[in-house]
mmCIF file of C-alpha atoms in Angstrom:
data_model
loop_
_atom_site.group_PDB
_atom_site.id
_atom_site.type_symbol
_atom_site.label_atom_id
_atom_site.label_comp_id
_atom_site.label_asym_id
_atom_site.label_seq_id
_atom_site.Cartn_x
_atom_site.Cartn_y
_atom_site.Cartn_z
ATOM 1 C CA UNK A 1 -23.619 12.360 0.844
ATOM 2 C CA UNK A 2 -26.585 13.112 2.696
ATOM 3 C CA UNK A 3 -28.798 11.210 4.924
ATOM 4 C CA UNK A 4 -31.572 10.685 2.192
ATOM 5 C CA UNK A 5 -28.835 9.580 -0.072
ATOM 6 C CA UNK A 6 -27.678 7.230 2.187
ATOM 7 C CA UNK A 7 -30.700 5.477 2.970
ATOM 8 C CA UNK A 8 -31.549 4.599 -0.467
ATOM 9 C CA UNK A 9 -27.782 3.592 -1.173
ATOM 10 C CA UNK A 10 -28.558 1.314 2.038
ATOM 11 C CA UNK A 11 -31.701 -0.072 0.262
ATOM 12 C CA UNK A 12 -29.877 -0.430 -2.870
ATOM 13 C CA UNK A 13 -26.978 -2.535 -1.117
ATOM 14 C CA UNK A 14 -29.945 -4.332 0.954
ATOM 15 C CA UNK A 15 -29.758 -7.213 -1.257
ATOM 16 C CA UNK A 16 -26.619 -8.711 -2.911
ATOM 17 C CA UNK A 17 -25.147 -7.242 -5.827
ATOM 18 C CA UNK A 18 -22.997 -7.865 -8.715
ATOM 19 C CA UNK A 19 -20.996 -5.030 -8.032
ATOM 20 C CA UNK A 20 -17.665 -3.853 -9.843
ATOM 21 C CA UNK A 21 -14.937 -0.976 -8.004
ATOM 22 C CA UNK A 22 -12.991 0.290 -10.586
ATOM 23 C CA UNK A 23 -10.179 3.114 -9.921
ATOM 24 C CA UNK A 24 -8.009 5.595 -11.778
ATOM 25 C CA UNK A 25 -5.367 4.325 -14.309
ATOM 26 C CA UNK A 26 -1.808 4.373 -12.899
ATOM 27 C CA UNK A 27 -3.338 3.806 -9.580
ATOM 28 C CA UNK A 28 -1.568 4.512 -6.438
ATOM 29 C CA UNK A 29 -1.328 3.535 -2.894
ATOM 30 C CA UNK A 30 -4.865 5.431 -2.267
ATOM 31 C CA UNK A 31 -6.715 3.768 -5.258
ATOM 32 C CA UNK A 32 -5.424 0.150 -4.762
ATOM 33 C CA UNK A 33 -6.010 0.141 -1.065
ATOM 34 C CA UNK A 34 -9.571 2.187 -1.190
ATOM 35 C CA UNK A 35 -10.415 -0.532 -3.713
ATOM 36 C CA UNK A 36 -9.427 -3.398 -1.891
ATOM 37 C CA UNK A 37 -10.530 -2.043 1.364
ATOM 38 C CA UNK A 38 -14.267 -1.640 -0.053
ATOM 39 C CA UNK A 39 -14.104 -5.078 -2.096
ATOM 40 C CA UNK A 40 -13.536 -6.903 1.498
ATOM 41 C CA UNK A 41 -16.302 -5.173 3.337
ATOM 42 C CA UNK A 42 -19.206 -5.256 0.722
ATOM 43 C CA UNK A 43 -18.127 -8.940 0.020
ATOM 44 C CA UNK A 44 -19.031 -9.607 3.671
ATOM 45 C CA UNK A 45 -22.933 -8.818 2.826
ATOM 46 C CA UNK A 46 -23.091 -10.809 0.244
ATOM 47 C CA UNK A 47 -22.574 -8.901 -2.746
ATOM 48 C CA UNK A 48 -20.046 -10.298 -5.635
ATOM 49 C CA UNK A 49 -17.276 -7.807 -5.933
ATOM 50 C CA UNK A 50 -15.097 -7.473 -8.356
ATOM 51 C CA UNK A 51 -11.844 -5.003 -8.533
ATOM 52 C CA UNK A 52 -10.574 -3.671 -12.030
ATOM 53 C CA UNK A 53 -7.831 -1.471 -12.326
ATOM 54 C CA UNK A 54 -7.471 0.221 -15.674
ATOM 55 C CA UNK A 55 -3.887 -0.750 -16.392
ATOM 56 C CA UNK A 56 -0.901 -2.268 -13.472
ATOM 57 C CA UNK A 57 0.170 -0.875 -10.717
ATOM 58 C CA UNK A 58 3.482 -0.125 -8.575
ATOM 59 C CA UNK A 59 5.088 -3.659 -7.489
ATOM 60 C CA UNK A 60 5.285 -2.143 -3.344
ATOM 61 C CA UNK A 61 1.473 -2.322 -3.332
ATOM 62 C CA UNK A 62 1.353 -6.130 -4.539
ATOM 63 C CA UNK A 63 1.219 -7.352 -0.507
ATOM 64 C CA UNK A 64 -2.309 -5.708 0.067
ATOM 65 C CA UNK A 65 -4.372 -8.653 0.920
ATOM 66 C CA UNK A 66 -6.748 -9.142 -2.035
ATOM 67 C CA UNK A 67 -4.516 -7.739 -4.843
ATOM 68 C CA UNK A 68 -4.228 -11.262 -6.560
ATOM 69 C CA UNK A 69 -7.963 -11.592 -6.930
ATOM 70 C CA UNK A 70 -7.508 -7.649 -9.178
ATOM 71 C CA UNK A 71 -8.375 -7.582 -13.016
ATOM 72 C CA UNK A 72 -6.273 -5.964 -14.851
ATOM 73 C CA UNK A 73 -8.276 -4.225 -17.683
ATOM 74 C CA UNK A 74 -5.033 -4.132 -20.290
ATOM 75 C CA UNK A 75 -4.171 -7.538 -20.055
ATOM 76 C CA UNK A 76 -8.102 -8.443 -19.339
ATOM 77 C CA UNK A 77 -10.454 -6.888 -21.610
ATOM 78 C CA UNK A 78 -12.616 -9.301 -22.413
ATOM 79 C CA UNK A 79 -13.390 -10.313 -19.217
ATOM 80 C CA UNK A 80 -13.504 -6.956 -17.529
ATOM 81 C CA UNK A 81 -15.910 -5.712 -20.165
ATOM 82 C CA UNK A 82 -18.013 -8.676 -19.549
ATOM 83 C CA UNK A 83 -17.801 -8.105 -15.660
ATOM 84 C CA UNK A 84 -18.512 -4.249 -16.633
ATOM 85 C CA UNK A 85 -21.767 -4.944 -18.518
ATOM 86 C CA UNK A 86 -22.621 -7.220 -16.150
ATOM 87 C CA UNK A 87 -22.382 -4.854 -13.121
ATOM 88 C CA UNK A 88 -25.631 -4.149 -10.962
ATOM 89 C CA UNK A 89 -23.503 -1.233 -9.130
ATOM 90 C CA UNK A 90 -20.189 0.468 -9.864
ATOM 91 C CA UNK A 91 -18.342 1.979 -7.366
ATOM 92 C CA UNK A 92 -15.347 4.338 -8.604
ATOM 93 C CA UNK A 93 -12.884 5.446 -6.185
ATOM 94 C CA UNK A 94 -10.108 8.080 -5.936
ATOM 95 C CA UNK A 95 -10.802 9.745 -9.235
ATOM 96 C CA UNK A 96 -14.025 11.954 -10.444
ATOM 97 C CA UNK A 97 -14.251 11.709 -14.212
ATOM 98 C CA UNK A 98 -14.250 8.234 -15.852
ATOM 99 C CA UNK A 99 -11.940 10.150 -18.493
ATOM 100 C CA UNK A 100 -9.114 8.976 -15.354
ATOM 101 C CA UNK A 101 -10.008 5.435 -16.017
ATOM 102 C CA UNK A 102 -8.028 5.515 -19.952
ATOM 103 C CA UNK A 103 -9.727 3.243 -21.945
ATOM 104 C CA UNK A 104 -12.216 1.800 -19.624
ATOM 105 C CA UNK A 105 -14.278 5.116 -20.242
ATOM 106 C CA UNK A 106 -16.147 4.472 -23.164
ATOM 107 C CA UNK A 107 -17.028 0.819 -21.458
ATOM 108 C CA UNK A 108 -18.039 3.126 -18.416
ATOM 109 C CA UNK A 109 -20.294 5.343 -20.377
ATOM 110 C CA UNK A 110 -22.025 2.911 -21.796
ATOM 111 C CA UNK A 111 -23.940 0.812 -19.415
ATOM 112 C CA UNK A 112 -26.723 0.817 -17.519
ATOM 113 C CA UNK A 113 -25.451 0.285 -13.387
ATOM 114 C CA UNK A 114 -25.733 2.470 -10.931
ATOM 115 C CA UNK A 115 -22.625 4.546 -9.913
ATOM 116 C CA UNK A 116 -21.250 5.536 -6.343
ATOM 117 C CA UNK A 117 -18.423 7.943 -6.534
ATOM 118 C CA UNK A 118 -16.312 8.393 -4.041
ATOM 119 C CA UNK A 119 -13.639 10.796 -4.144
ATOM 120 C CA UNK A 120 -11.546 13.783 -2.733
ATOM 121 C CA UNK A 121 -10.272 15.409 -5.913
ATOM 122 C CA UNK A 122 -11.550 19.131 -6.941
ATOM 123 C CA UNK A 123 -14.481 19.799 -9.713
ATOM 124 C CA UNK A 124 -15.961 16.480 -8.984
ATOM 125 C CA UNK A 125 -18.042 15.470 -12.714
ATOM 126 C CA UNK A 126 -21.675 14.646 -12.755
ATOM 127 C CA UNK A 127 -22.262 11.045 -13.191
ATOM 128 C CA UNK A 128 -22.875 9.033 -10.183
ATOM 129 C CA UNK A 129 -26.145 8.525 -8.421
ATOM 130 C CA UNK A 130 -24.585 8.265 -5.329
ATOM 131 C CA UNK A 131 -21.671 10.900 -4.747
ATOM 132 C CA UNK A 132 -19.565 11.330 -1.920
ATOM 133 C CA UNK A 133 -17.119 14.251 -2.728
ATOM 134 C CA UNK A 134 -15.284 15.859 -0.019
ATOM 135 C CA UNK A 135 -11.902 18.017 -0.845
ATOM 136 C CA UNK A 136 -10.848 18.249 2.459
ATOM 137 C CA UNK A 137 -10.132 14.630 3.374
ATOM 138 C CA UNK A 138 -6.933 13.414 3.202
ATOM 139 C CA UNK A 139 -7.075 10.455 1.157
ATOM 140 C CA UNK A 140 -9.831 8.204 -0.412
ATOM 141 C CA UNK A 141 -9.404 5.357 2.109
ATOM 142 C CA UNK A 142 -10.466 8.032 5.177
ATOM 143 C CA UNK A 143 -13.290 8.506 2.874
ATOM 144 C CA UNK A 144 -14.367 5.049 2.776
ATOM 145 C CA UNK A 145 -14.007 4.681 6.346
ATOM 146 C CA UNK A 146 -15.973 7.107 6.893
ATOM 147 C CA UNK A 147 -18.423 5.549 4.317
ATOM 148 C CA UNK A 148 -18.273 2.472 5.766
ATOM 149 C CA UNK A 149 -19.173 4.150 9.482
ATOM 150 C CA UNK A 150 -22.293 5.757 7.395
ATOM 151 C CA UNK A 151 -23.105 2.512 6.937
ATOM 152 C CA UNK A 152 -23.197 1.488 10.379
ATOM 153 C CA UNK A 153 -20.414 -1.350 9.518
ATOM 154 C CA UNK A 154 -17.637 -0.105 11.529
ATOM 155 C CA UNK A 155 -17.349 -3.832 13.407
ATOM 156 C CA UNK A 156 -17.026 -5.229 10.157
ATOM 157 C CA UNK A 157 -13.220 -3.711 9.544
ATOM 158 C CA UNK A 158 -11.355 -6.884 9.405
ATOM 159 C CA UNK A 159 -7.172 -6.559 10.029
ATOM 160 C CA UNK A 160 -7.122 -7.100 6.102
ATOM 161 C CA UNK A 161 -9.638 -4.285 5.218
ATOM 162 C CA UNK A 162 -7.909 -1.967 8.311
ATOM 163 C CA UNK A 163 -4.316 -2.523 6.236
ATOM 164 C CA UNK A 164 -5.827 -1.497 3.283
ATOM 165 C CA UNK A 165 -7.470 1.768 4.051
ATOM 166 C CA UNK A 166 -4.064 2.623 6.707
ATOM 167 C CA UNK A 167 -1.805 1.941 3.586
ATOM 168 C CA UNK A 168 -3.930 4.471 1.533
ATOM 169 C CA UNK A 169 -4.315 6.831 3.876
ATOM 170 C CA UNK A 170 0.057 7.000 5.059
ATOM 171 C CA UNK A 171 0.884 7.075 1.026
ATOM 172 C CA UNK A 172 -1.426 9.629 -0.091
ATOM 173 C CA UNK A 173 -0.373 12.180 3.098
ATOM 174 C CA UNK A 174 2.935 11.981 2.861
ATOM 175 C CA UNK A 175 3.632 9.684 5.858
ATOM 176 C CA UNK A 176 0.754 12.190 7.624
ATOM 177 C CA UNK A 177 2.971 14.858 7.170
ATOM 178 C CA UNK A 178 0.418 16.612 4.448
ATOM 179 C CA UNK A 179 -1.562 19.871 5.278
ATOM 180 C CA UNK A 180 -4.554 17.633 4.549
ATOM 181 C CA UNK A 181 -3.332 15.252 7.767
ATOM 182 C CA UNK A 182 -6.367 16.402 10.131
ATOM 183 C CA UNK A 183 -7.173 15.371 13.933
ATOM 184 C CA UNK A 184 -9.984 13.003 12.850
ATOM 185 C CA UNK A 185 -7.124 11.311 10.203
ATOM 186 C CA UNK A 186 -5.444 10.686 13.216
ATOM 187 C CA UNK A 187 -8.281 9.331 15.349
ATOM 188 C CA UNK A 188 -8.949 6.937 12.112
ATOM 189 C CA UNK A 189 -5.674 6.282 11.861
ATOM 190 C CA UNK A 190 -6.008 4.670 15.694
ATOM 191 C CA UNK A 191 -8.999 2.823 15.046
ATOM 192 C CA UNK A 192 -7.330 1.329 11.995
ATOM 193 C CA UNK A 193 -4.636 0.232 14.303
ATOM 194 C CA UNK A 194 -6.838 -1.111 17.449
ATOM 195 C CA UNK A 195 -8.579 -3.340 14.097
ATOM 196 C CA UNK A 196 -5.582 -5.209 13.187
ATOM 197 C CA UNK A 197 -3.381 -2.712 10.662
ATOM 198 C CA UNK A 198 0.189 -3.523 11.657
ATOM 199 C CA UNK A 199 1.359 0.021 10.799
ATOM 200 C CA UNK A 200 5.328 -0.790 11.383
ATOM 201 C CA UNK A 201 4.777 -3.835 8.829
ATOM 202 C CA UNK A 202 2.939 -1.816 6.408
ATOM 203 C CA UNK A 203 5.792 1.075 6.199
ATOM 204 C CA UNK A 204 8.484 -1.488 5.797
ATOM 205 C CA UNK A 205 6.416 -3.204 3.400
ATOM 206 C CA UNK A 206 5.779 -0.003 0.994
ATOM 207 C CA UNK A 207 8.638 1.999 1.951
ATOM 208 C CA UNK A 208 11.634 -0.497 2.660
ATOM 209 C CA UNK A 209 11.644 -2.562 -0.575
ATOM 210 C CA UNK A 210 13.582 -0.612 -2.834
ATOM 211 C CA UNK A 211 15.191 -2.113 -6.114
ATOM 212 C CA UNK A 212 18.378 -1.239 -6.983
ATOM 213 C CA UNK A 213 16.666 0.107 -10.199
ATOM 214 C CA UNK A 214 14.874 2.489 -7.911
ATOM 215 C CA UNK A 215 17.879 3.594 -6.200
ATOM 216 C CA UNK A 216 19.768 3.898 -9.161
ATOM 217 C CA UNK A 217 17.072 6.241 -10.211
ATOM 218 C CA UNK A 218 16.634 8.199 -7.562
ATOM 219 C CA UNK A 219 20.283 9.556 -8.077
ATOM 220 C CA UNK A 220 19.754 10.460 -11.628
ATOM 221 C CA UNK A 221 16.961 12.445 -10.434
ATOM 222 C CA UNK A 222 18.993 13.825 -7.722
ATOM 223 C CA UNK A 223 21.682 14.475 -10.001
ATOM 224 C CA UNK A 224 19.218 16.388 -12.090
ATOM 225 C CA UNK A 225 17.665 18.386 -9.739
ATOM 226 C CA UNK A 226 17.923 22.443 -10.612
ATOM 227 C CA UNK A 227 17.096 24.749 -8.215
ATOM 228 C CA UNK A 228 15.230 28.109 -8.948
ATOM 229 C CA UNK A 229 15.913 30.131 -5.734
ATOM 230 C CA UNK A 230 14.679 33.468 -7.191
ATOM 231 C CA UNK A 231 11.131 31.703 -7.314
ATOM 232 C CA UNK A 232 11.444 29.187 -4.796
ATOM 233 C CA UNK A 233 11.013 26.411 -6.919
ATOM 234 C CA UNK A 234 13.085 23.223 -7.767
ATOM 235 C CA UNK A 235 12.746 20.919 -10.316
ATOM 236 C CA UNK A 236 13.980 17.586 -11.757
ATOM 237 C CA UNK A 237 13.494 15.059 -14.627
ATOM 238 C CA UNK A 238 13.838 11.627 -15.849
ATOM 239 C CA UNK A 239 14.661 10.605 -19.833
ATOM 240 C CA UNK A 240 13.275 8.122 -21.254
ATOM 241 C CA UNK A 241 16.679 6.458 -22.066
ATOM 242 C CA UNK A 242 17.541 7.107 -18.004
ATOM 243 C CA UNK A 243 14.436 4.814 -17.227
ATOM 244 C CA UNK A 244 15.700 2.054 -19.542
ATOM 245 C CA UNK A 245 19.261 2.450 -18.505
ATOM 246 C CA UNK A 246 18.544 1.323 -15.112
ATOM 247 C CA UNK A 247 15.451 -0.916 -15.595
ATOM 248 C CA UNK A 248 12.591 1.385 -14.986
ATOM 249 C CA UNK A 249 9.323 -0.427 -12.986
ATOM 250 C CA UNK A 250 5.988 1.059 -12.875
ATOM 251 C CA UNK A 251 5.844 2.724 -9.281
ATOM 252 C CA UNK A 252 9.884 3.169 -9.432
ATOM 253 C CA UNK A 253 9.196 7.225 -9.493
ATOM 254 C CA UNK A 254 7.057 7.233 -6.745
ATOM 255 C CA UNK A 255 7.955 9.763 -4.251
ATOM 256 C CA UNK A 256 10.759 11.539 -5.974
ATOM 257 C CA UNK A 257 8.945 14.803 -6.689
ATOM 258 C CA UNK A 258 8.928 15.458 -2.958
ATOM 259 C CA UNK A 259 12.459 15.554 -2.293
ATOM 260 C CA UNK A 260 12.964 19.214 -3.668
ATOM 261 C CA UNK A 261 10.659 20.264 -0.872
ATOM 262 C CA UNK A 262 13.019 19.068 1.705
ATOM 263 C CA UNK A 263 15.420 21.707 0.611
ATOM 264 C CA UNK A 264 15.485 24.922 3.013
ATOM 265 C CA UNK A 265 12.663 27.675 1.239
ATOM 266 C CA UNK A 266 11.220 25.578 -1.547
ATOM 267 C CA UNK A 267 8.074 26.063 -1.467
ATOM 268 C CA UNK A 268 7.474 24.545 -5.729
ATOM 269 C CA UNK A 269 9.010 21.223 -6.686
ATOM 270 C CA UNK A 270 7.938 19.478 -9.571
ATOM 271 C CA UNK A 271 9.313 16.216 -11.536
ATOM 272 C CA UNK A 272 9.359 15.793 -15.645
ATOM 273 C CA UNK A 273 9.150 12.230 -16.755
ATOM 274 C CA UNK A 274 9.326 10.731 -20.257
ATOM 275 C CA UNK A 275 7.077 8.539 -21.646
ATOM 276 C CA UNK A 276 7.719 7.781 -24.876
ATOM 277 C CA UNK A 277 5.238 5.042 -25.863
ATOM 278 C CA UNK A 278 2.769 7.685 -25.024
ATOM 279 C CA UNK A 279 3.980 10.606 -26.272
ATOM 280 C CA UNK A 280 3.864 12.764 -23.507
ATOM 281 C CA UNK A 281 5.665 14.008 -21.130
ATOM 282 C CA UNK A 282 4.621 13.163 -17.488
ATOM 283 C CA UNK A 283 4.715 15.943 -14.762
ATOM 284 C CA UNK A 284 3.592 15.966 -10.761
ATOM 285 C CA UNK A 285 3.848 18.991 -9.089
ATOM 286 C CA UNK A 286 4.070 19.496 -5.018
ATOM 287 C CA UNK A 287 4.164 22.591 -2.789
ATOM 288 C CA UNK A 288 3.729 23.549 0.636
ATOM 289 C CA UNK A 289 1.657 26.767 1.887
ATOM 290 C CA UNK A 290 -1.016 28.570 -0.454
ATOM 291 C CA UNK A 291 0.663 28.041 -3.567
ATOM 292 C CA UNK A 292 -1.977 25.943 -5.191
ATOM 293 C CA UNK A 293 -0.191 23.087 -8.039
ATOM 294 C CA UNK A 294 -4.018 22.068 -8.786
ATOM 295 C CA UNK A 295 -4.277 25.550 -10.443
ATOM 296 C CA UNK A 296 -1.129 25.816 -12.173
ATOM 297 C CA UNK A 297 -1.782 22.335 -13.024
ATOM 298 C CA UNK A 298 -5.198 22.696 -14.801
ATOM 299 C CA UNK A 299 -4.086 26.405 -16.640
ATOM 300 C CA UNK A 300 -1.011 25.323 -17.970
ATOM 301 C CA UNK A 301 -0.299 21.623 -17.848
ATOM 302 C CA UNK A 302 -3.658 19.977 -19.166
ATOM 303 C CA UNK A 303 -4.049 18.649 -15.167
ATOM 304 C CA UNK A 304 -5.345 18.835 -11.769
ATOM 305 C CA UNK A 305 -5.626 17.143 -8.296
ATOM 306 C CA UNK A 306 -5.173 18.638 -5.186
ATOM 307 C CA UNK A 307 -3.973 22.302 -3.601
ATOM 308 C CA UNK A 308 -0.680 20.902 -2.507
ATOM 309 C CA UNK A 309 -0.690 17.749 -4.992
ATOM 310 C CA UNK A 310 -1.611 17.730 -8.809
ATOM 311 C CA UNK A 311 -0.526 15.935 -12.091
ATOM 312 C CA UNK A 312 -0.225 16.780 -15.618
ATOM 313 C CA UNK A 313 1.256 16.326 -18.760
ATOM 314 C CA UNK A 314 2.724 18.272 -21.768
ATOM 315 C CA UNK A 315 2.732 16.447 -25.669
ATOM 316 C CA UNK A 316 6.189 18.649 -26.097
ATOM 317 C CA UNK A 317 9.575 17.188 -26.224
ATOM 318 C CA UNK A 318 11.498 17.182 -22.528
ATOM 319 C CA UNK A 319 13.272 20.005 -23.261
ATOM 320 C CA UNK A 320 10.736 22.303 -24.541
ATOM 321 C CA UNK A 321 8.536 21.634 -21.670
ATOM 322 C CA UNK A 322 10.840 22.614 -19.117
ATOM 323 C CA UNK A 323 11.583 26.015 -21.222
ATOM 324 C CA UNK A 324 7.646 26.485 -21.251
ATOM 325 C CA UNK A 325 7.754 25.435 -17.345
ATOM 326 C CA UNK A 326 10.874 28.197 -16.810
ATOM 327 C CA UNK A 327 8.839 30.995 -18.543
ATOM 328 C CA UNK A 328 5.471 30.684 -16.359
ATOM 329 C CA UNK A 329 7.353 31.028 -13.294
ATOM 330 C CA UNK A 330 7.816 34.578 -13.295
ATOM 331 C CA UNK A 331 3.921 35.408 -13.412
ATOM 332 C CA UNK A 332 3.662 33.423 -10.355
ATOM 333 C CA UNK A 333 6.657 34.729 -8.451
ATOM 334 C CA UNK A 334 4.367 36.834 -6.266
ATOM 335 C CA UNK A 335 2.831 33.787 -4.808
ATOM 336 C CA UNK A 336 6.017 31.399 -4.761
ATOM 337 C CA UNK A 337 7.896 34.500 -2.714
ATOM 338 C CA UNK A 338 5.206 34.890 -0.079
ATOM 339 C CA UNK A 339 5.533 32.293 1.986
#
């Protein structure tokens, strides 16, 4: 965003604001703790803020501070639409095409408010007024740090708002152990922690609350796991009928695609997941190096995201996905064998 843009953003956030943040459906770590993170510092100007996610969210994000004061746009329509409507400004984080946002988009398209993206995924859409796009940041919350130092409201980072953006920022690197983990991530990072983000609490709090559901499911997928050594590649998946077996939670998954990287030379690990309500088959896709999962992601898997990080999905039974999965490999064996 450049300096022109930013001044009139400042003179459009000079006076307060009904303002709504809305992020991606499904949203993660990033998205909930962007949100929240921005929700705390406009509200200090002024502004009413309100937070709508599209749809819940995993039950190891449900300590942020703020996250009981969230609308939830499936089990709050009414409201949220009235909020929507409503809305002076509309700030959308961690996403960059309101198709992300399920079936708040054709509430999206339809008013009148001005929007502020802000966002690190690739082939950002055209329909902000205010757009802050960078594909080289680790994570949304660096972003909004960043925004909120563009701002000039760096001594406005509360502890609450500081746990927030450090929660984003650790989930959506990997721990910081991401290619996209940079020096200045780091030097945030600090700052978040000289604010008030107690980063030992926050790791125990996301990362050391396991259900036994979660467990249990992490050894299916273990169990599961095939390894393609000929292209570098593992894979796993999860059946419907395993989810309800063991009591399946939204955010239960989390994580589990990355544990075929930790295996010596794997450079391509990717997790199936059924979803039977809707249809589809659910797929995330990791790698290390210059293999880029965005890519494969968008020409074969109706998806996207990141270089090293991307979703997508497949309307094909389990099985048949996996065979149409199997068969690409081999025009990409070039680039899984070059590492």
């Amino acid at each position: 965003m450049d300096s022109m843009k930013i001044e009139a953003l400042k003179e459009l956030l000079g006076t307060p604001k009904k303002i709504i943040i809305v992020v991606h459906k499904n949203p993660d770590g990033d998205a909930i703790g962007s949100g929240l993170g921005l929700k705390h510092f406009l509200t200090q100007y002024g502004h009413t803020v309100e937070m709508i996610v599209p749809n819940e969210y995993p039950k190891f994000l449900k300590w942020l501070p703020g996250t009981k004061q969230v609308l939830n746009f499936e089990w709050e329509t009414s409201k949220s639409k009235y909020l929507i409507k409503e809305a002076e400004v509309i700030f959308t984080l961690d996403f960059n095409h309101l198709s992300r946002t399920g079936n708040m988009e054709s509430v999206l398209e339809n008013v009148d408010s001005d929007f502020v993206m802000i966002d690190h995924h690739q082939s950002p859409s055209d329909y902000a007024s205010f757009m802050y796009s960078d594909v080289n940041m680790s994570s949304t919350c660096e972003m909004v740090y960043h925004f909120i130092d563009k701002l000039n409201g760096l001594d406005k980072i509360t502890p609450e708002i500081a746990a927030c953006l450090y929660t984003g920022i650790m989930t959506d690197t990997g721990s910081f152990k991401f290619a996209s983990t940079s020096k200045t991530t780091h030097i945030v990072v600090a700052d978040l922690i000289d604010k008030g983000a107690q980063n030992h609490e926050i790791h125990q709090n996301v990362f050391d609350n396991n259900s036994p559901s979660r467990l249990h499911l992490l050894g299916v997928a273990l169990k599961n796991l095939v390894i393609l050594e000929e292209y570098n590649t593992a894979f796993t998946y999860l059946t419907q009928s395993e989810l309800d077996q063991y009591g399946y939670s939204k955010g239960d998954t989390e994580g589990f695609v990355n544990y075929g990287l930790t295996l010596e030379k794997i450079v391509f690990a990717v997790i199936f997941i059924e979803n039977t309500e809707e249809g589809i088959i659910k797929i995330s896709f990791r790698s290390v190096g210059d293999f880029s999962v965005n890519e494969f992601a968008r020409d074969n898997f109706n998806g996207g995201g990141h270089n090293n990080a991307a979703g997508g999905r497949s309307e094909k039974g389990m099985q048949e996905t996996i065979d149409t999965f199997v068969n690409l490999l081999p025009h990409y064996k070039d680039l899984l064998l070059s590492k």
